[in-house]
XYZ file of N, CA and C in Angstrom:
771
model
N -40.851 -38.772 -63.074
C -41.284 -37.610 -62.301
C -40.493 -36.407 -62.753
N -41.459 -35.136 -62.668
C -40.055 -34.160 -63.132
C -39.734 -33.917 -62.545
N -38.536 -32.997 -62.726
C -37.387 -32.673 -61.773
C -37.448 -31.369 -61.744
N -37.034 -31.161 -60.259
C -36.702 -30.100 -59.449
C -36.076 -28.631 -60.612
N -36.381 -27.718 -60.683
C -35.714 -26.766 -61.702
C -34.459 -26.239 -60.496
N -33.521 -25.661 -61.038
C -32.655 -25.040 -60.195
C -32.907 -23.651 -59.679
N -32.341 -23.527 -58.504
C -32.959 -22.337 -58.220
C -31.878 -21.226 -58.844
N -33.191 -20.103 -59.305
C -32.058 -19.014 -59.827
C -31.494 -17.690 -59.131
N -30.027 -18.104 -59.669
C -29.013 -16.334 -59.143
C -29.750 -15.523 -58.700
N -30.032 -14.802 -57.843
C -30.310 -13.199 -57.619
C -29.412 -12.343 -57.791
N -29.340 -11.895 -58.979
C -28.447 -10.463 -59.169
C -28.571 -8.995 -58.187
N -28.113 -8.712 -57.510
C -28.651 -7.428 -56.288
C -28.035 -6.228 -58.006
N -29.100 -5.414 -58.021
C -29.049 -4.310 -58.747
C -27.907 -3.477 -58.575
N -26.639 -2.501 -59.047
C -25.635 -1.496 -57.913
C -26.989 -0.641 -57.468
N -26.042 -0.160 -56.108
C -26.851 1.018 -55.923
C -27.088 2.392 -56.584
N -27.852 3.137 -56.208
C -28.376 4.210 -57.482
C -26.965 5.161 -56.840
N -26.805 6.150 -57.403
C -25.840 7.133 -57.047
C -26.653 8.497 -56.674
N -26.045 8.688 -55.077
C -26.270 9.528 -54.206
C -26.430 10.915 -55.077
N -27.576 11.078 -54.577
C -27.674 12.665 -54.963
C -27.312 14.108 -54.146
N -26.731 13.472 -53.137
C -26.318 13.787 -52.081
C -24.628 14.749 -52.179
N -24.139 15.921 -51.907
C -23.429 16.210 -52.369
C -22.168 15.511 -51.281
N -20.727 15.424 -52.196
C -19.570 14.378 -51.222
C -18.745 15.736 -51.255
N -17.890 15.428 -49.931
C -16.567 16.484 -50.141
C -17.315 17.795 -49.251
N -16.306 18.931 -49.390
C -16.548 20.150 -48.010
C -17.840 20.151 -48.217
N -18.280 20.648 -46.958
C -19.386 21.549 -47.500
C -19.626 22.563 -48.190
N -20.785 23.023 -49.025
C -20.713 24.301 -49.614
C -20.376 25.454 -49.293
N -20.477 25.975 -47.953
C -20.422 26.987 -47.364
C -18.092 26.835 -46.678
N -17.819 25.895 -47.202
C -16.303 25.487 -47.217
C -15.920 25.831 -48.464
N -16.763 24.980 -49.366
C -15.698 25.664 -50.792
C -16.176 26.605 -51.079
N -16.962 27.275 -50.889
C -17.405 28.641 -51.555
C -16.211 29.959 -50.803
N -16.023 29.555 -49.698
C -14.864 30.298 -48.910
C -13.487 30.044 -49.559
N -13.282 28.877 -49.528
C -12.113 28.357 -50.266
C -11.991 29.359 -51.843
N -12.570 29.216 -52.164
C -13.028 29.188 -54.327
C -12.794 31.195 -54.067
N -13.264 31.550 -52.813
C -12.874 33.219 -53.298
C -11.740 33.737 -52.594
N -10.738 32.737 -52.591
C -9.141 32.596 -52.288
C -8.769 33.936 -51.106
N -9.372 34.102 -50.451
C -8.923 35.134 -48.613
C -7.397 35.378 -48.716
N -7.020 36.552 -49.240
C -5.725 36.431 -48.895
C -5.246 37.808 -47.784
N -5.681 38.802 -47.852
C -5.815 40.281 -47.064
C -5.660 40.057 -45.476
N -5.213 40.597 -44.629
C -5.355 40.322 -43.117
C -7.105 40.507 -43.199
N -8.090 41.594 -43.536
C -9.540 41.568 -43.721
C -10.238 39.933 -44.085
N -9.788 39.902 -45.338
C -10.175 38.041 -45.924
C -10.288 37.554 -45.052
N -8.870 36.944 -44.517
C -8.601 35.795 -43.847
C -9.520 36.173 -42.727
N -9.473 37.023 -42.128
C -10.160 37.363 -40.809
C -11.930 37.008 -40.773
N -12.484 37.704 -41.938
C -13.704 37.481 -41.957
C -13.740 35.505 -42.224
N -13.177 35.006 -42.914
C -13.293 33.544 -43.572
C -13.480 32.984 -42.027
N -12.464 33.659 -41.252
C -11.984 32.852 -40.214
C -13.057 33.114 -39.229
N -13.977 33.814 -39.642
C -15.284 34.147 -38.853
C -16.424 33.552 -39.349
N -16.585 33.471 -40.478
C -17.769 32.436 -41.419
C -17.466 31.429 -40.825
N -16.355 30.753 -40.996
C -16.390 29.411 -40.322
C -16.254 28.990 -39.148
N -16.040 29.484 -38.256
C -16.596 30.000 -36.791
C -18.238 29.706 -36.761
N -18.851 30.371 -37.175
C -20.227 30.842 -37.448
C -21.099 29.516 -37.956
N -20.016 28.988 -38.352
C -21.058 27.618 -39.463
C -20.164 26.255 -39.237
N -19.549 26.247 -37.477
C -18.790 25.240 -36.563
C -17.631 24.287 -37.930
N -17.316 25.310 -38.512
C -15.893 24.792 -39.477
C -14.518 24.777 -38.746
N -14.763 24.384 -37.321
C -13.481 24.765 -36.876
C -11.773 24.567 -37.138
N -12.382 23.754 -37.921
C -10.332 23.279 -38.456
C -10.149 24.053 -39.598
N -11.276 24.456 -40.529
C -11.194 25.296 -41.563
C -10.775 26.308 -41.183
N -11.574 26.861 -40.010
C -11.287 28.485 -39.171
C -9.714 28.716 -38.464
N -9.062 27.284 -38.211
C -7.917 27.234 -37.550
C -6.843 27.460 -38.926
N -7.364 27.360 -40.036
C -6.408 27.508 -41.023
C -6.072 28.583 -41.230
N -7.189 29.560 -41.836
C -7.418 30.668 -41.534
C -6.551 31.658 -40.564
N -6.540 31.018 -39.674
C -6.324 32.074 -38.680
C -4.543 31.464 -38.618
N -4.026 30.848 -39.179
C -2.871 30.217 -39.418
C -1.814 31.030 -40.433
N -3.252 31.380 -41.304
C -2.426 32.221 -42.467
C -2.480 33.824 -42.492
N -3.575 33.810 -41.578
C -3.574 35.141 -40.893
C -2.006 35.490 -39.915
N -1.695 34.567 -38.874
C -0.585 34.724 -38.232
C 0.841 35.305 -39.058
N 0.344 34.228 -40.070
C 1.984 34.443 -41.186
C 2.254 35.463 -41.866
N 1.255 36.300 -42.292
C 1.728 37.592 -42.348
C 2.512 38.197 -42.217
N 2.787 38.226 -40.337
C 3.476 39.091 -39.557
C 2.878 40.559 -40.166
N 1.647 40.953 -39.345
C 0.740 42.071 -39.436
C 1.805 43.193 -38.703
N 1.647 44.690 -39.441
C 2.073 45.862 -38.814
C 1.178 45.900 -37.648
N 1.412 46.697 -36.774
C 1.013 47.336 -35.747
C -0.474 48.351 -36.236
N -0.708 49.206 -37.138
C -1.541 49.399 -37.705
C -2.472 48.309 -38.471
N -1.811 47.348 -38.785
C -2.808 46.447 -39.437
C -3.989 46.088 -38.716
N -2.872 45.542 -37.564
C -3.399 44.567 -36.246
C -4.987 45.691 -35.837
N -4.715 47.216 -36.165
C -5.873 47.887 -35.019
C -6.712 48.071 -36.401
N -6.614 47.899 -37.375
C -7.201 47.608 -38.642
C -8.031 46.961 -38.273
N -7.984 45.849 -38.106
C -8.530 44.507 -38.389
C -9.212 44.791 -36.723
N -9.054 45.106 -35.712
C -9.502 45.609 -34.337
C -10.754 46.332 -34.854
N -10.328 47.276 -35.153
C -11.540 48.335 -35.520
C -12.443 47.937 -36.797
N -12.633 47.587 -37.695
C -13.285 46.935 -38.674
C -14.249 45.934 -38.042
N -13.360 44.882 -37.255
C -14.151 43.463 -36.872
C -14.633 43.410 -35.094
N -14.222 44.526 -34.543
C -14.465 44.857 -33.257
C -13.599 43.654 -32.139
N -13.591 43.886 -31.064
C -12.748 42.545 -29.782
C -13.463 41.609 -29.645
N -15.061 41.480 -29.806
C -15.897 40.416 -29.524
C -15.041 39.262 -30.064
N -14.971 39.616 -31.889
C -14.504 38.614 -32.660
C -13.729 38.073 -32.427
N -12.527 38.581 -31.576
C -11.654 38.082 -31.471
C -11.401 36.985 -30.001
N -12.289 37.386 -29.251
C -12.278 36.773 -28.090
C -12.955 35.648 -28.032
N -14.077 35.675 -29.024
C -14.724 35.048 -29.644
C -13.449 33.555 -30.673
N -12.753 33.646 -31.400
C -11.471 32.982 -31.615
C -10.560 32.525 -30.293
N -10.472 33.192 -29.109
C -9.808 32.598 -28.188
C -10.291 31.310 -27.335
N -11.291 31.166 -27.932
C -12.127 30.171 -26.654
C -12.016 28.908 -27.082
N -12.596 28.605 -28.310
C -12.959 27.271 -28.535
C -11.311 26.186 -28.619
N -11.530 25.125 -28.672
C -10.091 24.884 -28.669
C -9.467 24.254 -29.403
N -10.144 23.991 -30.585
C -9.699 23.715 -31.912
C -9.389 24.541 -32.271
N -9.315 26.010 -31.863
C -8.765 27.184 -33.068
C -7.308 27.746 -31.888
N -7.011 27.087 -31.218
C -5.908 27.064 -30.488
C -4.567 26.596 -30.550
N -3.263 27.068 -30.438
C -2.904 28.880 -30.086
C -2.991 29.773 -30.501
N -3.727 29.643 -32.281
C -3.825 30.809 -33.007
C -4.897 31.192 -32.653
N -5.979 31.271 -32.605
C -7.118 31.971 -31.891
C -6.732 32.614 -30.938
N -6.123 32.744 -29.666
C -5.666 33.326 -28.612
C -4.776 34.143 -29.070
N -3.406 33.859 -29.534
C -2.670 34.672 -30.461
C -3.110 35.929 -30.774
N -4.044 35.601 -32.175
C -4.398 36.798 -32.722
C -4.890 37.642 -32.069
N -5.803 36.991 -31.325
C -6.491 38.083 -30.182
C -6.035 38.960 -29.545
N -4.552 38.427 -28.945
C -3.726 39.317 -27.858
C -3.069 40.209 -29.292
N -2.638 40.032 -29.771
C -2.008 40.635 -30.791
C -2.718 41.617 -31.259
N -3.867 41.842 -31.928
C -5.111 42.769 -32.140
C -5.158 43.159 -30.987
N -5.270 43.130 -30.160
C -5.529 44.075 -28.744
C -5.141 45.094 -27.953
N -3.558 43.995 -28.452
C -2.070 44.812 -28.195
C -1.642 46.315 -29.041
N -2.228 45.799 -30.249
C -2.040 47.396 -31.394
C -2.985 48.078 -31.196
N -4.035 47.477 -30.620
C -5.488 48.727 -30.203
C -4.642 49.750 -29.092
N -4.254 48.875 -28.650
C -3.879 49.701 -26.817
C -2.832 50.663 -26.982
N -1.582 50.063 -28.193
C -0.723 50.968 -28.318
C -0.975 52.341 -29.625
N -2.007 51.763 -30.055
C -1.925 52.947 -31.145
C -3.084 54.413 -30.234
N -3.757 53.640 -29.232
C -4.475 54.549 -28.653
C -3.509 55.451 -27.966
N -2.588 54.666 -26.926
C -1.753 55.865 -26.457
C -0.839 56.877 -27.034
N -0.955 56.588 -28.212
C 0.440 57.251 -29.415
C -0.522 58.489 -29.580
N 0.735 59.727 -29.528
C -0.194 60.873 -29.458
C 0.263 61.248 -30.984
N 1.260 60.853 -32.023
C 1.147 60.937 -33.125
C 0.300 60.460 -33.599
N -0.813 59.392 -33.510
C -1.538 58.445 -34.080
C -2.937 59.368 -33.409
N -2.859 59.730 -32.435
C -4.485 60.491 -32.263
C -4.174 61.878 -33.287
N -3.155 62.646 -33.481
C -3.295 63.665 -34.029
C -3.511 63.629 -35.199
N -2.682 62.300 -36.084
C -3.198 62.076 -37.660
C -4.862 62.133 -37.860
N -5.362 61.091 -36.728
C -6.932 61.131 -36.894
C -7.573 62.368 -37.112
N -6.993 63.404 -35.890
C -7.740 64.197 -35.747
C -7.553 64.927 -36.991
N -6.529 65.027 -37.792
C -6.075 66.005 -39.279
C -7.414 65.070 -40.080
N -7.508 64.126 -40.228
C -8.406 63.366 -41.199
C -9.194 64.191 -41.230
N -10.255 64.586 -39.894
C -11.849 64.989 -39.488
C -11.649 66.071 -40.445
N -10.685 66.936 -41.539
C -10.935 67.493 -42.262
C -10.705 67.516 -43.696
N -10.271 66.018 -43.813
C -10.408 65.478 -45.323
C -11.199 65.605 -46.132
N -11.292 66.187 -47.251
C -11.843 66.376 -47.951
C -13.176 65.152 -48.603
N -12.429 63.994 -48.075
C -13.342 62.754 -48.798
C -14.349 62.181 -47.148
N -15.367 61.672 -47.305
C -16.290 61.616 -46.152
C -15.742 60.507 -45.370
N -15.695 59.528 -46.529
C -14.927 57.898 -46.069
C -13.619 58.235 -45.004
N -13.021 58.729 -45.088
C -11.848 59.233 -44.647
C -11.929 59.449 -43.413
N -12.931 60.833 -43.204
C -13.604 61.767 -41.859
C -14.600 60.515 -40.872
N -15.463 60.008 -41.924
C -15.797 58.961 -40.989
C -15.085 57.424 -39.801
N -14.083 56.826 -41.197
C -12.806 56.233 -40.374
C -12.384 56.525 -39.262
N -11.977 58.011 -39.822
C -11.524 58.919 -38.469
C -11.996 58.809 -37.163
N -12.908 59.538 -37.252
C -13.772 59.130 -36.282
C -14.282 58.316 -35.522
N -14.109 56.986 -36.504
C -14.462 55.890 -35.449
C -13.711 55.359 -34.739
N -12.130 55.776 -35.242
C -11.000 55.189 -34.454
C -11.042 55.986 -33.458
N -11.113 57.214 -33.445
C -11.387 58.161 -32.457
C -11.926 57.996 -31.257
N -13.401 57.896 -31.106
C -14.507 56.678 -30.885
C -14.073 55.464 -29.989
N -13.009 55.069 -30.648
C -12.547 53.268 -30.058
C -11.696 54.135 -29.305
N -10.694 55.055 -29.441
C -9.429 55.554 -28.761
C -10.231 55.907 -26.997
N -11.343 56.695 -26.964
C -12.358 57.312 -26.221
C -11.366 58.529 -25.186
N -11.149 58.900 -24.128
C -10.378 59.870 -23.639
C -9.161 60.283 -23.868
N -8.024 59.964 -24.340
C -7.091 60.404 -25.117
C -7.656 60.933 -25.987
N -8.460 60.510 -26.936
C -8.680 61.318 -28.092
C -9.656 62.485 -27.309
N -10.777 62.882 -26.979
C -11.286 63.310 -25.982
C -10.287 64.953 -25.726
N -9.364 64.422 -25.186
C -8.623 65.155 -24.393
C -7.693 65.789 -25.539
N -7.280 65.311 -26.536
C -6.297 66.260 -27.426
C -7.578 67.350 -28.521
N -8.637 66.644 -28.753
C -9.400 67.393 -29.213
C -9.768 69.125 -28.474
N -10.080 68.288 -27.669
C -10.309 70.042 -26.666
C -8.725 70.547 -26.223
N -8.079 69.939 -26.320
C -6.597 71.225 -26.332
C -6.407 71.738 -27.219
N -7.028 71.229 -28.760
C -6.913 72.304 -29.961
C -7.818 73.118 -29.704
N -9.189 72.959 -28.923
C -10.050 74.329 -28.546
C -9.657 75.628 -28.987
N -8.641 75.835 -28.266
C -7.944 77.244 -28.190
C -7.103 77.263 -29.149
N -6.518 76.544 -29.563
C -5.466 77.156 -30.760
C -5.930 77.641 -32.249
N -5.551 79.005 -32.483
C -5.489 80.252 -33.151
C -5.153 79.679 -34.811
N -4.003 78.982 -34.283
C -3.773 78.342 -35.944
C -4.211 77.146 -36.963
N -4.992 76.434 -36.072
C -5.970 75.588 -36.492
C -7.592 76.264 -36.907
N -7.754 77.210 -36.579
C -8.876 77.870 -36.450
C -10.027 77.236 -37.300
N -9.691 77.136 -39.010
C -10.188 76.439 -39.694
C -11.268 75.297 -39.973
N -9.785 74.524 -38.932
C -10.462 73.394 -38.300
C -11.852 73.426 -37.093
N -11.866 74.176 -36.830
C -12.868 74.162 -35.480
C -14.267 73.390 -35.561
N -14.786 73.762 -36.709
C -15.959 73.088 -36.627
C -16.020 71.452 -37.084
N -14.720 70.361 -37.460
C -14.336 69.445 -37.278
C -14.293 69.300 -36.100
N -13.749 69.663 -34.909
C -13.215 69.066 -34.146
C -14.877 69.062 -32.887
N -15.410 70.455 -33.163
C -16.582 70.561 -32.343
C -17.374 69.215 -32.580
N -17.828 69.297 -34.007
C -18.334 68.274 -33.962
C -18.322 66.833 -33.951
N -16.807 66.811 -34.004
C -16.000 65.195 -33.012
C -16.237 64.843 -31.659
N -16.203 66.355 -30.899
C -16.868 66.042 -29.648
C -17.866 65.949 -29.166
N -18.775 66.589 -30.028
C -20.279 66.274 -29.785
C -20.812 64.834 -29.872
N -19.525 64.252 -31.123
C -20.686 62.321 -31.669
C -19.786 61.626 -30.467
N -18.939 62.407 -29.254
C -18.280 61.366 -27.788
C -19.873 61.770 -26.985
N -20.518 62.084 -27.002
C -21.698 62.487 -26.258
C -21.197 62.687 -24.549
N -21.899 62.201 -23.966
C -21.745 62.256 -22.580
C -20.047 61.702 -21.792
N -19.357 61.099 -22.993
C -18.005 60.744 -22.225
C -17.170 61.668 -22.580
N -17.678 62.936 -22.880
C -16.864 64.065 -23.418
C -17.289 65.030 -22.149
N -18.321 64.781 -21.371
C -19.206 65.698 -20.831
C -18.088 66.491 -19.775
N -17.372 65.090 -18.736
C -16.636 65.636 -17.755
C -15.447 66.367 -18.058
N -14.527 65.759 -18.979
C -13.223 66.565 -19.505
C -13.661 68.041 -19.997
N -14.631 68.138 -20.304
C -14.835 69.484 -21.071
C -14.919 70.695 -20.252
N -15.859 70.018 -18.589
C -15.771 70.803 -17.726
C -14.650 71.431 -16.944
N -14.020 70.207 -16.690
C -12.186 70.743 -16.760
C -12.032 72.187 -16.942
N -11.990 72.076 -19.081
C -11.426 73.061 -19.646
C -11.921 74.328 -19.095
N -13.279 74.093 -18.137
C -13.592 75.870 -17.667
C -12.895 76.471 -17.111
N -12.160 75.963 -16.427
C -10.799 76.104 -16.005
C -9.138 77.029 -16.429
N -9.894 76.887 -17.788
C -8.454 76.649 -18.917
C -8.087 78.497 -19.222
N -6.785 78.818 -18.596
C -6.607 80.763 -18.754
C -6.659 80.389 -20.112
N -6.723 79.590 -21.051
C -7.158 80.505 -22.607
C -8.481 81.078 -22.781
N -9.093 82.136 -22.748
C -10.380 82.820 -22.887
C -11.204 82.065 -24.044
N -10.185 82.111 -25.210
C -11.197 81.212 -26.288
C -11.236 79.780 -26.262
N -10.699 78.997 -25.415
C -10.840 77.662 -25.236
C -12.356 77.543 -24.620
N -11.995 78.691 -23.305
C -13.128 78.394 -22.126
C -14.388 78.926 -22.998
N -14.599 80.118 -23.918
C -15.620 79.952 -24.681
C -16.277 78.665 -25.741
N -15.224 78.052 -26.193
C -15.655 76.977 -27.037
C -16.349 76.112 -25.772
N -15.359 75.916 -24.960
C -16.029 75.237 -23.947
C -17.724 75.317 -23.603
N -17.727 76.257 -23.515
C -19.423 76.995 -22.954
C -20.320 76.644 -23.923
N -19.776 76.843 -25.394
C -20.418 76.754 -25.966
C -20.803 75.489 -26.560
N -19.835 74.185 -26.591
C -20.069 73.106 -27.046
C -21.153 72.761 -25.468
N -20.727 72.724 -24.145
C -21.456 72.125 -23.483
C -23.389 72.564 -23.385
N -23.262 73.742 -24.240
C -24.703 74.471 -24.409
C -25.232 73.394 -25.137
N -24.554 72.878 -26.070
C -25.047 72.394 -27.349
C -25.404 70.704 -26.894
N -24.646 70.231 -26.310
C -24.798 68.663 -25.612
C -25.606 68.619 -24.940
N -26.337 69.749 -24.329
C -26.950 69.985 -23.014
C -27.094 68.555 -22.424
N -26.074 68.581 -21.157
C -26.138 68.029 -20.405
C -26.681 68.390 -19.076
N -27.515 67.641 -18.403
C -27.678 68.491 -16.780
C -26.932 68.567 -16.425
N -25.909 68.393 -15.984
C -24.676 68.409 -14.926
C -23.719 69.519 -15.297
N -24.085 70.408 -16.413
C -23.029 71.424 -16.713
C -23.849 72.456 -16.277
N -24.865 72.237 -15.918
C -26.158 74.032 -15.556
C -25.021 74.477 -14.360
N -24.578 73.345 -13.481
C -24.175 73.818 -12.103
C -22.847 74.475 -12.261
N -22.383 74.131 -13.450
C -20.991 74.886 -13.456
C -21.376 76.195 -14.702
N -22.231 76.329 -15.085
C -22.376 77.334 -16.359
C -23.467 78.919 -15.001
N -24.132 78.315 -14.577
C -24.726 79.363 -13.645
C -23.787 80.138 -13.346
N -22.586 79.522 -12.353
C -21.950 81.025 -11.771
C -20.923 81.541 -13.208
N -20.550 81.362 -14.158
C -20.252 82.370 -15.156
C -21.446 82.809 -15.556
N -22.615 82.733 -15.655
C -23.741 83.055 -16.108
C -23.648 84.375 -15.097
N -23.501 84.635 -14.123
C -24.229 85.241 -13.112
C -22.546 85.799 -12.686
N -21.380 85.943 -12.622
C -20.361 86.534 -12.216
C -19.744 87.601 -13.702
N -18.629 88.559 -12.698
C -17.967 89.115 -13.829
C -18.672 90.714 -14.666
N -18.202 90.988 -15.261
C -18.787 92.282 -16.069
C -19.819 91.949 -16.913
N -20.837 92.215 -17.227
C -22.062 92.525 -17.646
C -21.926 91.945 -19.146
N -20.900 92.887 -19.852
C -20.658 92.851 -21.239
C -19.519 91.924 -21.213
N -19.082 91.160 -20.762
C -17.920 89.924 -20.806
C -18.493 88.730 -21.799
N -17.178 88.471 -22.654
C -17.569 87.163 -23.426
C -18.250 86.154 -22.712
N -17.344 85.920 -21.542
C -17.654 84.368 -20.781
C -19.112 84.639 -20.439
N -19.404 85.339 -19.902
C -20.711 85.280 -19.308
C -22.094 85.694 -20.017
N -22.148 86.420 -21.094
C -22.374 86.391 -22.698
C -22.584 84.712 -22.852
N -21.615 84.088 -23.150
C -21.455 82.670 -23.794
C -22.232 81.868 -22.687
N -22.203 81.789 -21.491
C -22.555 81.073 -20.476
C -24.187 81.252 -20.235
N -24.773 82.722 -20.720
C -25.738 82.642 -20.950
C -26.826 82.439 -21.746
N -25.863 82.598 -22.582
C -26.668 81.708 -24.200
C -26.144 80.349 -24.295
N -25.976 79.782 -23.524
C -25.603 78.404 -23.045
C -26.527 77.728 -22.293
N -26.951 78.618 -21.627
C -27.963 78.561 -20.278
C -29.413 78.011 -21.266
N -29.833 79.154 -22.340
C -30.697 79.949 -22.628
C -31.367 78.854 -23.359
N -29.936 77.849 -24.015
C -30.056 77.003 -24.660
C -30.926 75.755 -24.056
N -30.377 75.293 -23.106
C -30.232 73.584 -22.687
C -31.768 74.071 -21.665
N -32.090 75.348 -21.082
C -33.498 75.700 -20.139
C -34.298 76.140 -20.444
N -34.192 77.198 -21.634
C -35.175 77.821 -22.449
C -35.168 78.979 -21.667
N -34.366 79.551 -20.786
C -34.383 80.783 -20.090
C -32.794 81.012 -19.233
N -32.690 82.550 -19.332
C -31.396 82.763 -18.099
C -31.765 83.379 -17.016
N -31.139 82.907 -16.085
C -32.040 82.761 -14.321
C -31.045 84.031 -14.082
N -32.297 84.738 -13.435
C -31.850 86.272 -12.530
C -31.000 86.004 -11.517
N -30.886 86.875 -11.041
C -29.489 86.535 -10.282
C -30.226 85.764 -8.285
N -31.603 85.967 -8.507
C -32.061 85.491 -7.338
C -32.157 84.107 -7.603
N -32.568 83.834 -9.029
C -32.576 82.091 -9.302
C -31.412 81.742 -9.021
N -30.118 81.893 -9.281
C -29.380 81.287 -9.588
C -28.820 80.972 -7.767
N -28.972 82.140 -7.417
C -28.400 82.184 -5.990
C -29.474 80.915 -5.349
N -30.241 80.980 -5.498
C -31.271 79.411 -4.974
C -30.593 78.435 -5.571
N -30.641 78.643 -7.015
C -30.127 77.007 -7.591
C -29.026 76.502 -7.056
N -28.181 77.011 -7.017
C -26.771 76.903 -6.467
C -26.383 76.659 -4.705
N -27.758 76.925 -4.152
C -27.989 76.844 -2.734
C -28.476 75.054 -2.662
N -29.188 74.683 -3.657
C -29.787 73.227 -3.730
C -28.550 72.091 -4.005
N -27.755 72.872 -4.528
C -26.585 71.672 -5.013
C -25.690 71.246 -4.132
């Protein structure tokens, strides 16, 4: 009888090789590979990977960000460039913790103190007449972030004689605060410098805001005939209504308020 054949080996084939990529992800080494070294770098890296849940990557980041030891200017650098969201945004999660929180207070801390520094609002304000745009614009935006301090030293150069130059910088610094410029300005009507209180009149012509008709009417309508202020107050008027109210309008308008 014949016999049984043996049964044969099964060799299992290796497996094919993954086409699949091993190691960081791309969006890891591509961060890695363009080497972040700047308080800016590190900061943004440390935000990509935030963004794309790299959180231990982002904790590195923000590790080598710490080591620095950032100036006080850096810190409102990196504030103003990347705004507080970002940073508060780093305080939460808790893999990027204590440095996430850290940086945050730290950036926050140089926002707050460089705002109150009245050397640091006045440099800005010298920028708004730099010759280069990049410069004037910067300016400005720190300006912007500073909001009433800056505000408030702007219109005290109003009046000064020896800046004169400067004036149409600074006017138009207060015009891009729009409406959070509106109340301080009214203040200045106030102000015994004659040419302050004219700039005054005249920037608030130009913002036209409603809420300045009620204080621009009675210089509109008081005083000598041929007087600057009331001159200015009425081509102020003339501006923001398209007309200057007789002296019976005004006495009504001013009766309604």
């Amino acid at each position: 009888a014949a016999q049984p054949k043996p049964a044969t080996a099964t060799v299992k084939a290796p497996p094919a090789p993954s086409l699949l990529p091993t190691g960081p992800p791309l969006i890891v080494r591509l961060v890695r590979e363009s080497n972040p070294t700047t308080p800016a770098e590190l900061t943004r890296a440390a935000k990509v990977m935030v963004e794309t849940s790299q959180l231990q990557e982002a904790k590195q980041y923000l590790q080598r960000l710490l080591a620095i030891k950032l100036s006080t200017q850096q810190k409102a650098d990196l504030h103003r460039e990347f705004g507080a969201a970002l940073f508060m945004q780093f305080a939460g999660p808790a893999e990027l913790q204590p440095e996430g929180a850290q940086i945050g207070q730290l950036v926050s801390a140089a926002a707050v103190q460089l705002a109150q520094d009245p050397k640091y609002i006045s440099d800005l304000i010298a920028k708004l007449s730099d010759p280069s745009a990049e410069t004037r614009f910067l300016a400005m935006q720190d300006l912007k972030t500073i909001g009433m301090p800056a505000v408030l030293a702007l219109a005290n150069l109003l009046g000064d004689k020896k800046r004169a130059a400067e004036l149409p910088a600074f006017r138009a610094a207060l015009r891009r605060f729009r409406s959070s410029a509106e109340e301080p300005l009214l203040g200045y009507l106030q102000s015994p410098n004659l040419a302050q209180r004219l700039e005054v009149i005249n920037l608030l012509g130009q913002m036209n805001y409603p809420r300045s008709i009620m204080y621009l009417v009675p210089l509109a309508m008081l005083g000598d005939e041929d007087s600057l202020e009331r001159k200015s107050a009425q081509l102020a008027l003339a501006r923001m209504t398209g007309t200057i109210p007789t002296q019976k309008e005004a006495e009504m308008y001013l009766r309604q308020q």
